[in-house]
Amino acid sequence: MAYKKLAVSDTKAASFETQAAAEIAAIWRAVRARLRVELGDALYSQEIARLRVRMSDAGMIIIVAPSTFNRDWIEDHAGARIRAIWAELDSVRRDLLVLADGEVEPQVDVVREPVPQPKSAGKPAETAAKREDVIEPRFSFDSFRVGPANEVAAAAARSIVSAARPPFNPVFFYGDYGVGKTHLMHAVASAVAQAPKPRKALYLTAEEFLSGFVTAMRARDTITFKETVRGVDYLLIDDVHFIAGKPKTEDEFLHTIAALIAENKQVVLASHRPPAELAIADDRLRSLLTGGLACPLSKPDLDLRRQILDCKIAQAKCHYPVLNVSEPVRDFLAARITTGPRELEGVLNNVICRTALLGLPVTMEAVSTALRDLSLSAEKRLTVDEIQKAVATHFGVTTTDICSKRRTQSVVRPRHVAMYLAKTLTTRSLPDIGRRFGGRDHSTVIHAVNKITAMIEAGDPIGQDVDCLTRELRD
């Protein structure tokens, strides 16, 4: 009889595990379907389709990438979005970790402190804005290369780590996407945690702050949320423009920053524009942000790009010791990729995948082929900022108008055109484009693209504006 009871228990456990696995698989299918729409078929097939999902013994969701390069790309470009969609679809609060194939998953202490749960909620709050930051080891001060494009921001970042009291508060990093803002913020968090007298640092994206606050309001337990984001020595929030224009979140954000500053705790923020140009509705918040230290980061010059490339190659050699990139090839890549560190790293990853991973030498011919396959050999790489500026000039408005919440026809039409061009002329994802237009949702971008497409197909004069702007931007 005892044997039969054990067998029944084992059967129930197996059934439960099978049910859990089926639930995880169903959620993952839904997540991938959303990402396919947002990222487009080409990017989805290249980066997302190869991912696998499983659940660890500790109940953590593990996304398995085929290589360390794919893992890093996912974390940099889609990690926050995957976690946000998963939290929305999953009724159970679970941590989500991205690992490369063959990597051993860490112990359950990936989160430094237990995440406090809402006391009045029947459903646990999502972890996004309540977790301690998992520090990205690739992003340290040692791996951050300094030049004229970022020397002010780098000096400010180091100063706030070494100071006993905040010398500037808040510190605000701003610049185009991919120029090193996130790297610096992780470097600050890492240095703070590893100091002789460690202090507590919390890094969040604005999307995580927003989703955590909304979840707390729905659970009617904002106290726990406030205790988490205010109970740190360093609060670092990325993509602050995503919060702009959301009154309740702006209000909570204002009080959070003000409370930390009053207690001599350091606040570090980052956005693609300086605080004075953000579409913030609350004048108090705008005043608080502009009263700190604003540090610009711009696209690196040739010398800095070469330094960055050398550093990335050194990091890659840790995984692929046979990798050998000659000086002429390094000079060629640094001269050809003129955008930013992130694009430079992406091109290097693709070059490695087409050469070192296949046991082939990194020759000039191989690099030229890789660039041609990536459409980088001669075509100009456009940024969303460049598109916004061109559209603003063409229609006689400002970039601030385009990213604002104004709904007058004189602003809405240029905004829709700029979103349409950003989608058709860049490789940016829909959520990424939406964030650059005042923190809008990806569905807003889809609506704008569909509207301009329909107008062009109907022979509307807007088509001439689009053609003119396209030629101007590509010249």
CSV table of C-alpha atoms in Angstrom, one decimal:
chain,number,residue,atom,x,y,z
A,1,MET,CA,0.0,0.0,0.0
A,2,ALA,CA,2.8,2.4,0.9
A,3,TYR,CA,4.3,1.7,-2.5
A,4,LYS,CA,1.0,2.5,-4.3
A,5,LYS,CA,0.7,5.8,-2.4
A,6,LEU,CA,4.2,6.8,-3.4
A,7,ALA,CA,3.4,6.0,-7.0
A,8,VAL,CA,0.2,8.1,-6.9
A,9,SER,CA,2.2,11.0,-5.4
A,10,ASP,CA,4.9,10.7,-8.0
A,11,THR,CA,2.2,10.7,-10.7
A,12,LYS,CA,0.6,13.8,-9.3
A,13,ALA,CA,4.0,15.5,-9.1
A,14,ALA,CA,4.8,14.6,-12.7
A,15,SER,CA,1.3,15.8,-13.8
A,16,PHE,CA,1.9,19.1,-12.0
A,17,GLU,CA,5.3,19.5,-13.7
A,18,THR,CA,3.8,18.7,-17.1
A,19,GLN,CA,1.1,21.3,-16.5
A,20,ALA,CA,3.6,23.9,-15.4
A,21,ALA,CA,5.7,23.2,-18.5
A,22,ALA,CA,2.7,23.6,-20.7
A,23,GLU,CA,1.8,26.9,-19.1
A,24,ILE,CA,5.3,28.2,-19.5
A,25,ALA,CA,5.4,27.1,-23.2
A,26,ALA,CA,2.0,28.8,-23.8
A,27,ILE,CA,3.2,32.1,-22.3
A,28,TRP,CA,6.4,31.9,-24.3
A,29,ARG,CA,4.5,31.5,-27.5
A,30,ALA,CA,2.4,34.6,-26.7
A,31,VAL,CA,5.6,36.6,-25.8
A,32,ARG,CA,7.2,35.6,-29.1
A,33,ALA,CA,4.1,36.5,-31.0
A,34,ARG,CA,4.1,40.0,-29.5
A,35,LEU,CA,7.9,40.4,-30.2
A,36,ARG,CA,7.4,39.3,-33.8
A,37,VAL,CA,4.9,42.1,-34.4
A,38,GLU,CA,7.0,44.7,-32.5
A,39,LEU,CA,10.4,43.8,-33.9
A,40,GLY,CA,9.5,42.7,-37.4
A,41,ASP,CA,10.1,39.4,-39.1
A,42,ALA,CA,13.8,39.9,-40.0
A,43,LEU,CA,15.0,40.8,-36.5
A,44,TYR,CA,12.7,38.2,-35.0
A,45,SER,CA,14.0,35.4,-37.1
A,46,GLN,CA,17.6,36.5,-36.5
A,47,GLU,CA,17.5,37.0,-32.7
A,48,ILE,CA,14.3,35.8,-31.1
A,49,ALA,CA,13.3,32.6,-33.0
A,50,ARG,CA,16.4,30.8,-31.8
A,51,LEU,CA,15.7,31.3,-28.1
A,52,ARG,CA,14.4,28.5,-25.9
A,53,VAL,CA,12.6,28.6,-22.6
A,54,ARG,CA,12.6,26.4,-19.5
A,55,MET,CA,11.9,26.6,-15.8
A,56,SER,CA,14.6,26.0,-13.2
A,57,ASP,CA,14.2,23.8,-10.2
A,58,ALA,CA,13.8,27.0,-8.1
A,59,GLY,CA,10.9,28.2,-10.3
A,60,MET,CA,12.9,30.8,-12.3
A,61,ILE,CA,12.2,31.3,-16.0
A,62,ILE,CA,15.3,30.7,-18.0
A,63,ILE,CA,15.6,32.0,-21.6
A,64,VAL,CA,18.3,30.1,-23.3
A,65,ALA,CA,20.2,31.9,-26.1
A,66,PRO,CA,22.4,29.9,-28.6
A,67,SER,CA,25.5,32.0,-27.9
A,68,THR,CA,26.9,34.7,-25.5
A,69,PHE,CA,26.6,37.2,-28.3
A,70,ASN,CA,22.9,36.5,-28.8
A,71,ARG,CA,22.4,36.6,-25.0
A,72,ASP,CA,24.1,40.0,-24.8
A,73,TRP,CA,22.0,41.3,-27.7
A,74,ILE,CA,18.8,40.1,-26.0
A,75,GLU,CA,19.6,41.7,-22.7
A,76,ASP,CA,20.6,45.0,-24.4
A,77,HIS,CA,17.8,45.3,-26.8
A,78,ALA,CA,14.8,43.2,-25.7
A,79,GLY,CA,15.4,42.1,-22.1
A,80,ALA,CA,13.2,44.7,-20.5
A,81,ARG,CA,10.4,44.2,-23.0
A,82,ILE,CA,10.5,40.4,-22.6
A,83,ARG,CA,10.2,40.7,-18.9
A,84,ALA,CA,7.4,43.3,-19.1
A,85,ILE,CA,5.3,41.1,-21.5
A,86,TRP,CA,5.9,38.0,-19.4
A,87,ALA,CA,4.8,39.8,-16.2
A,88,GLU,CA,1.7,40.9,-18.0
A,89,LEU,CA,0.8,37.4,-19.2
A,90,ASP,CA,1.9,35.3,-16.2
A,91,SER,CA,-0.4,35.1,-13.2
A,92,VAL,CA,2.6,33.9,-11.0
A,93,ARG,CA,5.5,36.2,-10.1
A,94,ARG,CA,8.6,34.6,-11.4
A,95,ASP,CA,12.2,35.9,-12.0
A,96,LEU,CA,13.4,35.7,-15.6
A,97,LEU,CA,17.0,35.2,-16.5
A,98,VAL,CA,18.7,35.1,-20.0
A,99,LEU,CA,21.6,32.6,-20.3
A,100,ALA,CA,23.8,31.4,-23.1
A,101,ASP,CA,23.6,27.7,-24.0
A,102,GLY,CA,25.8,25.8,-21.6
A,103,GLU,CA,25.9,28.5,-18.9
A,104,VAL,CA,25.1,27.3,-15.4
A,105,GLU,CA,22.2,29.1,-13.8
A,106,PRO,CA,23.1,31.0,-10.7
A,107,GLN,CA,21.6,30.3,-7.3
A,108,VAL,CA,18.4,31.9,-6.2
A,109,ASP,CA,20.4,34.9,-4.8
A,110,VAL,CA,20.5,36.6,-8.2
A,111,VAL,CA,18.2,39.1,-6.5
A,112,ARG,CA,20.2,40.5,-3.6
A,113,GLU,CA,17.2,41.0,-1.3
A,114,PRO,CA,13.8,39.2,-1.1
A,115,VAL,CA,11.2,41.2,-3.0
A,116,PRO,CA,8.6,42.4,-0.5
A,117,GLN,CA,5.1,41.4,-1.5
A,118,PRO,CA,1.9,43.6,-1.3
A,119,LYS,CA,0.2,42.9,1.9
A,120,SER,CA,-3.3,43.5,0.6
A,121,ALA,CA,-3.1,41.9,-2.7
A,122,GLY,CA,-4.2,38.4,-3.6
A,123,LYS,CA,-1.9,38.4,-6.6
A,124,PRO,CA,1.9,39.1,-6.1
A,125,ALA,CA,3.2,42.2,-7.7
A,126,GLU,CA,5.6,41.9,-10.6
A,127,THR,CA,9.3,42.1,-9.8
A,128,ALA,CA,10.3,44.6,-12.5
A,129,ALA,CA,10.5,47.7,-10.4
A,130,LYS,CA,10.9,45.9,-7.0
A,131,ARG,CA,14.1,43.9,-7.6
A,132,GLU,CA,17.6,44.8,-6.7
A,133,ASP,CA,19.6,45.4,-9.8
A,134,VAL,CA,21.5,42.5,-11.3
A,135,ILE,CA,24.7,44.2,-12.2
A,136,GLU,CA,25.9,43.6,-15.7
A,137,PRO,CA,29.6,42.7,-15.4
A,138,ARG,CA,30.4,43.8,-19.0
A,139,PHE,CA,29.5,47.4,-18.0
A,140,SER,CA,32.3,48.6,-15.7
A,141,PHE,CA,34.5,51.7,-15.5
A,142,ASP,CA,37.4,49.6,-16.7
A,143,SER,CA,35.6,48.8,-19.9
A,144,PHE,CA,34.3,52.3,-20.5
A,145,ARG,CA,36.5,54.1,-22.9
A,146,VAL,CA,36.7,57.9,-22.4
A,147,GLY,CA,37.1,60.6,-25.1
A,148,PRO,CA,35.8,64.1,-25.9
A,149,ALA,CA,32.3,62.6,-26.6
A,150,ASN,CA,31.8,61.4,-23.0
A,151,GLU,CA,34.5,62.7,-20.7
A,152,VAL,CA,32.2,65.0,-18.7
A,153,ALA,CA,29.8,62.2,-18.0
A,154,ALA,CA,32.6,59.8,-17.2
A,155,ALA,CA,34.1,62.2,-14.7
A,156,ALA,CA,30.8,62.9,-13.1
A,157,ALA,CA,30.0,59.2,-12.7
A,158,ARG,CA,33.3,58.5,-11.0
A,159,SER,CA,32.9,61.5,-8.7
A,160,ILE,CA,29.6,60.4,-7.3
A,161,VAL,CA,30.9,56.9,-6.5
A,162,SER,CA,33.9,58.2,-4.5
A,163,ALA,CA,32.1,61.1,-2.7
A,164,ALA,CA,30.8,60.6,0.8
A,165,ARG,CA,27.9,62.9,0.0
A,166,PRO,CA,26.4,63.6,-3.4
A,167,PRO,CA,28.3,66.4,-5.1
A,168,PHE,CA,25.6,66.8,-7.7
A,169,ASN,CA,22.0,65.7,-7.4
A,170,PRO,CA,20.4,64.5,-9.6
A,171,VAL,CA,23.1,63.6,-12.2
A,172,PHE,CA,21.4,63.4,-15.6
A,173,PHE,CA,23.1,61.6,-18.5
A,174,TYR,CA,21.7,62.4,-21.9
A,175,GLY,CA,22.5,61.5,-25.5
A,176,ASP,CA,21.4,59.4,-28.5
A,177,TYR,CA,20.7,55.7,-28.0
A,178,GLY,CA,23.8,53.5,-27.8
A,179,VAL,CA,26.4,56.1,-26.8
A,180,GLY,CA,27.1,54.7,-23.4
A,181,LYS,CA,24.5,56.0,-20.9
A,182,THR,CA,23.4,52.6,-19.7
A,183,HIS,CA,27.1,51.4,-19.5
A,184,LEU,CA,27.9,54.3,-17.2
A,185,MET,CA,24.9,53.7,-15.0
A,186,HIS,CA,25.8,50.0,-14.6
A,187,ALA,CA,29.4,51.0,-13.9
A,188,VAL,CA,28.2,53.3,-11.1
A,189,ALA,CA,26.1,50.5,-9.6
A,190,SER,CA,28.9,48.0,-9.8
A,191,ALA,CA,31.5,50.4,-8.3
A,192,VAL,CA,29.1,51.2,-5.4
A,193,ALA,CA,28.4,47.5,-4.6
A,194,GLN,CA,32.1,46.7,-4.7
A,195,ALA,CA,33.4,49.6,-2.6
A,196,PRO,CA,35.2,48.9,0.7
A,197,LYS,CA,32.0,50.1,2.4
A,198,PRO,CA,29.3,48.8,0.1
A,199,ARG,CA,26.2,50.9,-0.3
A,200,LYS,CA,22.9,49.8,-1.9
A,201,ALA,CA,22.2,50.7,-5.5
A,202,LEU,CA,19.1,50.0,-7.5
A,203,TYR,CA,19.1,50.3,-11.3
A,204,LEU,CA,15.7,50.4,-13.2
A,205,THR,CA,14.5,51.3,-16.6
A,206,ALA,CA,11.7,53.9,-16.6
A,207,GLU,CA,9.4,51.1,-17.9
A,208,GLU,CA,10.2,49.0,-14.9
A,209,PHE,CA,9.5,51.9,-12.6
A,210,LEU,CA,6.2,52.6,-14.3
A,211,SER,CA,5.0,49.0,-14.4
A,212,GLY,CA,6.0,48.5,-10.7
A,213,PHE,CA,4.1,51.7,-9.7
A,214,VAL,CA,1.0,50.7,-11.6
A,215,THR,CA,1.0,47.2,-10.2
A,216,ALA,CA,1.4,48.7,-6.7
A,217,MET,CA,-1.6,51.0,-7.2
A,218,ARG,CA,-3.7,48.1,-8.5
A,219,ALA,CA,-2.8,46.1,-5.5
A,220,ARG,CA,-3.5,49.1,-3.3
A,221,ASP,CA,-0.1,48.8,-1.7
A,222,THR,CA,2.1,51.6,-2.8
A,223,ILE,CA,3.9,51.7,0.5
A,224,THR,CA,5.9,48.6,-0.3
A,225,PHE,CA,6.9,50.1,-3.7
A,226,LYS,CA,8.0,53.3,-2.1
A,227,GLU,CA,10.0,51.5,0.6
A,228,THR,CA,11.8,49.6,-2.2
A,229,VAL,CA,12.8,52.5,-4.5
A,230,ARG,CA,13.5,54.9,-1.6
A,231,GLY,CA,15.4,52.5,0.6
A,232,VAL,CA,18.6,52.7,-1.4
A,233,ASP,CA,21.7,54.8,-1.4
A,234,TYR,CA,21.8,55.1,-5.2
A,235,LEU,CA,18.8,55.1,-7.4
A,236,LEU,CA,19.6,54.9,-11.1
A,237,ILE,CA,16.7,55.1,-13.6
A,238,ASP,CA,17.2,54.8,-17.4
A,239,ASP,CA,15.1,56.1,-20.3
A,240,VAL,CA,13.4,58.8,-18.0
A,241,HIS,CA,11.5,60.2,-21.0
A,242,PHE,CA,9.3,57.1,-20.9
A,243,ILE,CA,7.7,58.5,-17.7
A,244,ALA,CA,7.1,62.0,-19.1
A,245,GLY,CA,3.5,62.8,-19.8
A,246,LYS,CA,2.0,60.3,-17.3
A,247,PRO,CA,0.7,62.5,-14.5
A,248,LYS,CA,0.4,60.0,-11.7
A,249,THR,CA,3.8,58.4,-12.4
A,250,GLU,CA,5.4,61.9,-12.8
A,251,ASP,CA,4.0,62.7,-9.3
A,252,GLU,CA,5.4,59.6,-7.7
A,253,PHE,CA,8.7,60.0,-9.6
A,254,LEU,CA,8.9,63.6,-8.3
A,255,HIS,CA,8.3,62.6,-4.7
A,256,THR,CA,10.7,59.7,-4.9
A,257,ILE,CA,13.6,61.8,-6.2
A,258,ALA,CA,12.9,64.7,-3.8
A,259,ALA,CA,12.8,62.3,-0.8
A,260,LEU,CA,16.1,60.7,-1.8
A,261,ILE,CA,17.8,64.1,-2.4
A,262,ALA,CA,16.6,65.3,0.9
A,263,GLU,CA,18.2,62.3,2.6
A,264,ASN,CA,21.5,63.0,0.7
A,265,LYS,CA,21.1,59.9,-1.4
A,266,GLN,CA,22.3,59.9,-4.9
A,267,VAL,CA,19.9,60.0,-7.9
A,268,VAL,CA,21.3,59.2,-11.4
A,269,LEU,CA,19.0,59.5,-14.4
A,270,ALA,CA,19.4,59.0,-18.2
A,271,SER,CA,17.4,60.0,-21.3
A,272,HIS,CA,17.9,60.6,-25.0
A,273,ARG,CA,17.4,64.4,-24.4
A,274,PRO,CA,18.4,66.9,-21.7
A,275,PRO,CA,15.8,67.5,-19.0
A,276,ALA,CA,14.8,70.9,-20.4
A,277,GLU,CA,13.6,69.2,-23.6
A,278,LEU,CA,11.6,66.4,-22.1
A,279,ALA,CA,7.8,66.5,-22.5
A,280,ILE,CA,7.2,66.8,-18.7
A,281,ALA,CA,3.8,68.1,-17.6
A,282,ASP,CA,4.7,68.8,-14.0
A,283,ASP,CA,6.7,72.0,-13.7
A,284,ARG,CA,8.0,70.9,-10.2
A,285,LEU,CA,9.6,67.8,-11.7
A,286,ARG,CA,11.1,69.7,-14.6
A,287,SER,CA,12.6,72.2,-12.2
A,288,LEU,CA,14.0,69.4,-10.0
A,289,LEU,CA,15.6,67.7,-13.0
A,290,THR,CA,17.1,70.9,-14.6
A,291,GLY,CA,18.5,71.8,-11.2
A,292,GLY,CA,21.0,68.9,-11.2
A,293,LEU,CA,24.1,68.2,-13.3
A,294,ALA,CA,23.3,67.5,-17.0
A,295,CYS,CA,26.1,65.5,-18.7
A,296,PRO,CA,26.0,65.0,-22.5
A,297,LEU,CA,27.2,61.9,-24.3
A,298,SER,CA,27.6,62.1,-28.1
A,299,LYS,CA,28.8,59.9,-30.9
A,300,PRO,CA,32.4,58.9,-30.5
A,301,ASP,CA,35.1,60.2,-32.8
A,302,LEU,CA,37.4,57.9,-34.8
A,303,ASP,CA,40.0,57.6,-32.0
A,304,LEU,CA,37.4,56.7,-29.4
A,305,ARG,CA,35.7,54.3,-31.7
A,306,ARG,CA,39.0,52.5,-32.2
A,307,GLN,CA,39.5,52.3,-28.4
A,308,ILE,CA,36.1,50.9,-27.9
A,309,LEU,CA,36.6,48.4,-30.7
A,310,ASP,CA,39.9,47.2,-29.1
A,311,CYS,CA,38.2,46.8,-25.8
A,312,LYS,CA,35.3,44.8,-27.3
A,313,ILE,CA,37.8,42.5,-29.2
A,314,ALA,CA,39.7,41.9,-25.9
A,315,GLN,CA,36.4,40.9,-24.2
A,316,ALA,CA,35.5,38.6,-27.1
A,317,LYS,CA,38.9,36.9,-27.0
A,318,CYS,CA,38.0,35.6,-23.5
A,319,HIS,CA,35.3,33.5,-25.2
A,320,TYR,CA,37.2,32.9,-28.4
A,321,PRO,CA,40.9,32.8,-27.8
A,322,VAL,CA,41.6,32.0,-31.5
A,323,LEU,CA,40.1,35.4,-32.5
A,324,ASN,CA,42.7,37.5,-34.3
A,325,VAL,CA,41.7,40.9,-35.7
A,326,SER,CA,44.6,42.6,-37.6
A,327,GLU,CA,45.3,46.4,-37.2
A,328,PRO,CA,44.1,47.2,-40.7
A,329,VAL,CA,40.8,45.5,-40.1
A,330,ARG,CA,40.3,47.3,-36.8
A,331,ASP,CA,41.1,50.6,-38.5
A,332,PHE,CA,38.6,49.8,-41.3
A,333,LEU,CA,35.8,48.9,-38.8
A,334,ALA,CA,36.4,52.0,-36.7
A,335,ALA,CA,36.3,54.2,-39.7
A,336,ARG,CA,33.3,52.6,-41.3
A,337,ILE,CA,30.9,52.3,-38.3
A,338,THR,CA,30.4,56.0,-37.3
A,339,THR,CA,27.3,55.7,-35.1
A,340,GLY,CA,27.9,54.5,-31.6
A,341,PRO,CA,29.5,51.9,-29.3
A,342,ARG,CA,26.4,49.6,-29.5
A,343,GLU,CA,26.3,49.5,-33.3
A,344,LEU,CA,30.1,48.9,-33.3
A,345,GLU,CA,29.7,46.0,-30.9
A,346,GLY,CA,26.9,44.6,-33.0
A,347,VAL,CA,28.9,44.7,-36.2
A,348,LEU,CA,31.9,43.0,-34.4
A,349,ASN,CA,29.6,40.3,-33.1
A,350,ASN,CA,28.3,39.6,-36.6
A,351,VAL,CA,31.9,39.6,-38.0
A,352,ILE,CA,32.9,37.1,-35.3
A,353,CYS,CA,29.9,34.8,-36.1
A,354,ARG,CA,30.8,34.8,-39.8
A,355,THR,CA,34.5,34.1,-39.2
A,356,ALA,CA,35.9,32.9,-35.8
A,357,LEU,CA,32.9,30.8,-35.0
A,358,LEU,CA,33.3,29.0,-38.4
A,359,GLY,CA,37.1,28.7,-38.0
A,360,LEU,CA,37.8,31.3,-40.6
A,361,PRO,CA,40.3,34.2,-40.4
A,362,VAL,CA,39.0,37.7,-39.9
A,363,THR,CA,40.1,39.1,-43.3
A,364,MET,CA,39.2,42.4,-44.9
A,365,GLU,CA,37.1,40.5,-47.5
A,366,ALA,CA,35.2,38.7,-44.7
A,367,VAL,CA,34.5,42.0,-42.9
A,368,SER,CA,33.4,43.7,-46.1
A,369,THR,CA,31.0,40.8,-46.8
A,370,ALA,CA,29.6,41.0,-43.3
A,371,LEU,CA,29.0,44.7,-43.6
A,372,ARG,CA,27.3,44.2,-47.0
A,373,ASP,CA,25.0,41.6,-45.5
A,374,LEU,CA,24.2,44.0,-42.8
A,375,SER,CA,23.5,46.8,-45.3
A,376,LEU,CA,26.3,48.9,-43.7
A,377,SER,CA,28.8,49.0,-46.6
A,378,ALA,CA,27.7,52.3,-48.1
A,379,GLU,CA,24.2,53.1,-46.8
A,380,LYS,CA,23.9,55.9,-44.4
A,381,ARG,CA,22.7,54.9,-40.9
A,382,LEU,CA,19.9,57.1,-39.8
A,383,THR,CA,18.9,57.9,-36.2
A,384,VAL,CA,15.5,58.7,-34.9
A,385,ASP,CA,16.8,62.1,-33.7
A,386,GLU,CA,18.0,63.0,-37.2
A,387,ILE,CA,14.5,62.1,-38.6
A,388,GLN,CA,12.7,64.1,-36.0
A,389,LYS,CA,14.9,67.2,-36.7
A,390,ALA,CA,14.4,66.9,-40.4
A,391,VAL,CA,10.7,66.5,-40.1
A,392,ALA,CA,10.4,69.4,-37.6
A,393,THR,CA,12.3,71.7,-40.0
A,394,HIS,CA,10.2,70.6,-43.0
A,395,PHE,CA,6.9,71.3,-41.3
A,396,GLY,CA,8.0,74.4,-39.3
A,397,VAL,CA,7.6,72.9,-35.8
A,398,THR,CA,10.1,71.9,-33.1
A,399,THR,CA,11.3,68.5,-32.1
A,400,THR,CA,9.9,69.2,-28.6
A,401,ASP,CA,6.4,69.7,-30.3
A,402,ILE,CA,6.8,66.3,-32.1
A,403,CYS,CA,7.6,64.5,-28.9
A,404,SER,CA,5.0,66.4,-26.8
A,405,LYS,CA,1.4,65.4,-25.9
A,406,ARG,CA,-0.1,68.1,-28.1
A,407,ARG,CA,-2.9,66.9,-30.4
A,408,THR,CA,-3.3,69.8,-32.8
A,409,GLN,CA,-3.3,68.9,-36.4
A,410,SER,CA,-0.2,71.1,-37.0
A,411,VAL,CA,1.7,68.8,-34.7
A,412,VAL,CA,0.0,65.4,-35.1
A,413,ARG,CA,0.7,65.1,-38.8
A,414,PRO,CA,4.5,65.8,-38.6
A,415,ARG,CA,4.6,63.4,-35.6
A,416,HIS,CA,2.9,60.7,-37.7
A,417,VAL,CA,5.3,61.3,-40.6
A,418,ALA,CA,8.3,61.1,-38.3
A,419,MET,CA,7.1,57.8,-36.8
A,420,TYR,CA,6.5,56.4,-40.3
A,421,LEU,CA,10.0,57.4,-41.4
A,422,ALA,CA,11.6,56.0,-38.2
A,423,LYS,CA,9.9,52.7,-38.9
A,424,THR,CA,10.8,52.5,-42.6
A,425,LEU,CA,14.3,54.1,-42.5
A,426,THR,CA,15.7,52.6,-39.3
A,427,THR,CA,15.9,49.1,-37.8
A,428,ARG,CA,14.6,50.3,-34.4
A,429,SER,CA,11.8,48.3,-32.8
A,430,LEU,CA,8.3,49.7,-32.4
A,431,PRO,CA,8.6,50.1,-28.6
A,432,ASP,CA,12.0,51.8,-29.0
A,433,ILE,CA,10.5,54.2,-31.5
A,434,GLY,CA,7.6,54.9,-29.2
A,435,ARG,CA,10.0,55.7,-26.3
A,436,ARG,CA,11.8,58.2,-28.5
A,437,PHE,CA,8.5,60.1,-29.2
A,438,GLY,CA,7.8,61.1,-25.6
A,439,GLY,CA,7.4,57.7,-24.1
A,440,ARG,CA,4.6,56.5,-26.3
A,441,ASP,CA,3.3,52.9,-26.6
A,442,HIS,CA,4.3,50.8,-29.6
A,443,SER,CA,0.6,50.7,-30.6
A,444,THR,CA,0.7,54.5,-31.2
A,445,VAL,CA,3.6,54.0,-33.7
A,446,ILE,CA,1.6,51.2,-35.5
A,447,HIS,CA,-1.3,53.6,-35.8
A,448,ALA,CA,0.8,56.4,-37.2
A,449,VAL,CA,2.5,54.0,-39.7
A,450,ASN,CA,-0.8,52.6,-40.9
A,451,LYS,CA,-2.3,56.1,-41.2
A,452,ILE,CA,0.5,57.5,-43.3
A,453,THR,CA,0.6,54.4,-45.4
A,454,ALA,CA,-3.1,54.7,-46.2
A,455,MET,CA,-2.8,58.4,-47.0
A,456,ILE,CA,0.1,57.7,-49.4
A,457,GLU,CA,-1.8,54.9,-51.1
A,458,ALA,CA,-4.8,57.2,-51.5
A,459,GLY,CA,-2.7,59.8,-53.3
A,460,ASP,CA,-2.7,62.3,-50.5
A,461,PRO,CA,-0.1,65.2,-50.9
A,462,ILE,CA,1.6,63.9,-47.7
A,463,GLY,CA,3.3,61.4,-50.0
A,464,GLN,CA,5.3,64.2,-51.6
A,465,ASP,CA,6.4,65.3,-48.1
A,466,VAL,CA,7.5,61.8,-47.3
A,467,ASP,CA,9.4,61.4,-50.6
A,468,CYS,CA,11.1,64.7,-50.1
A,469,LEU,CA,12.2,63.9,-46.6
A,470,THR,CA,13.3,60.4,-47.5
A,471,ARG,CA,15.6,61.8,-50.3
A,472,GLU,CA,16.9,64.5,-47.9
A,473,LEU,CA,17.7,62.0,-45.1
A,474,ARG,CA,19.4,59.5,-47.4
A,475,ASP,CA,21.6,62.1,-49.1
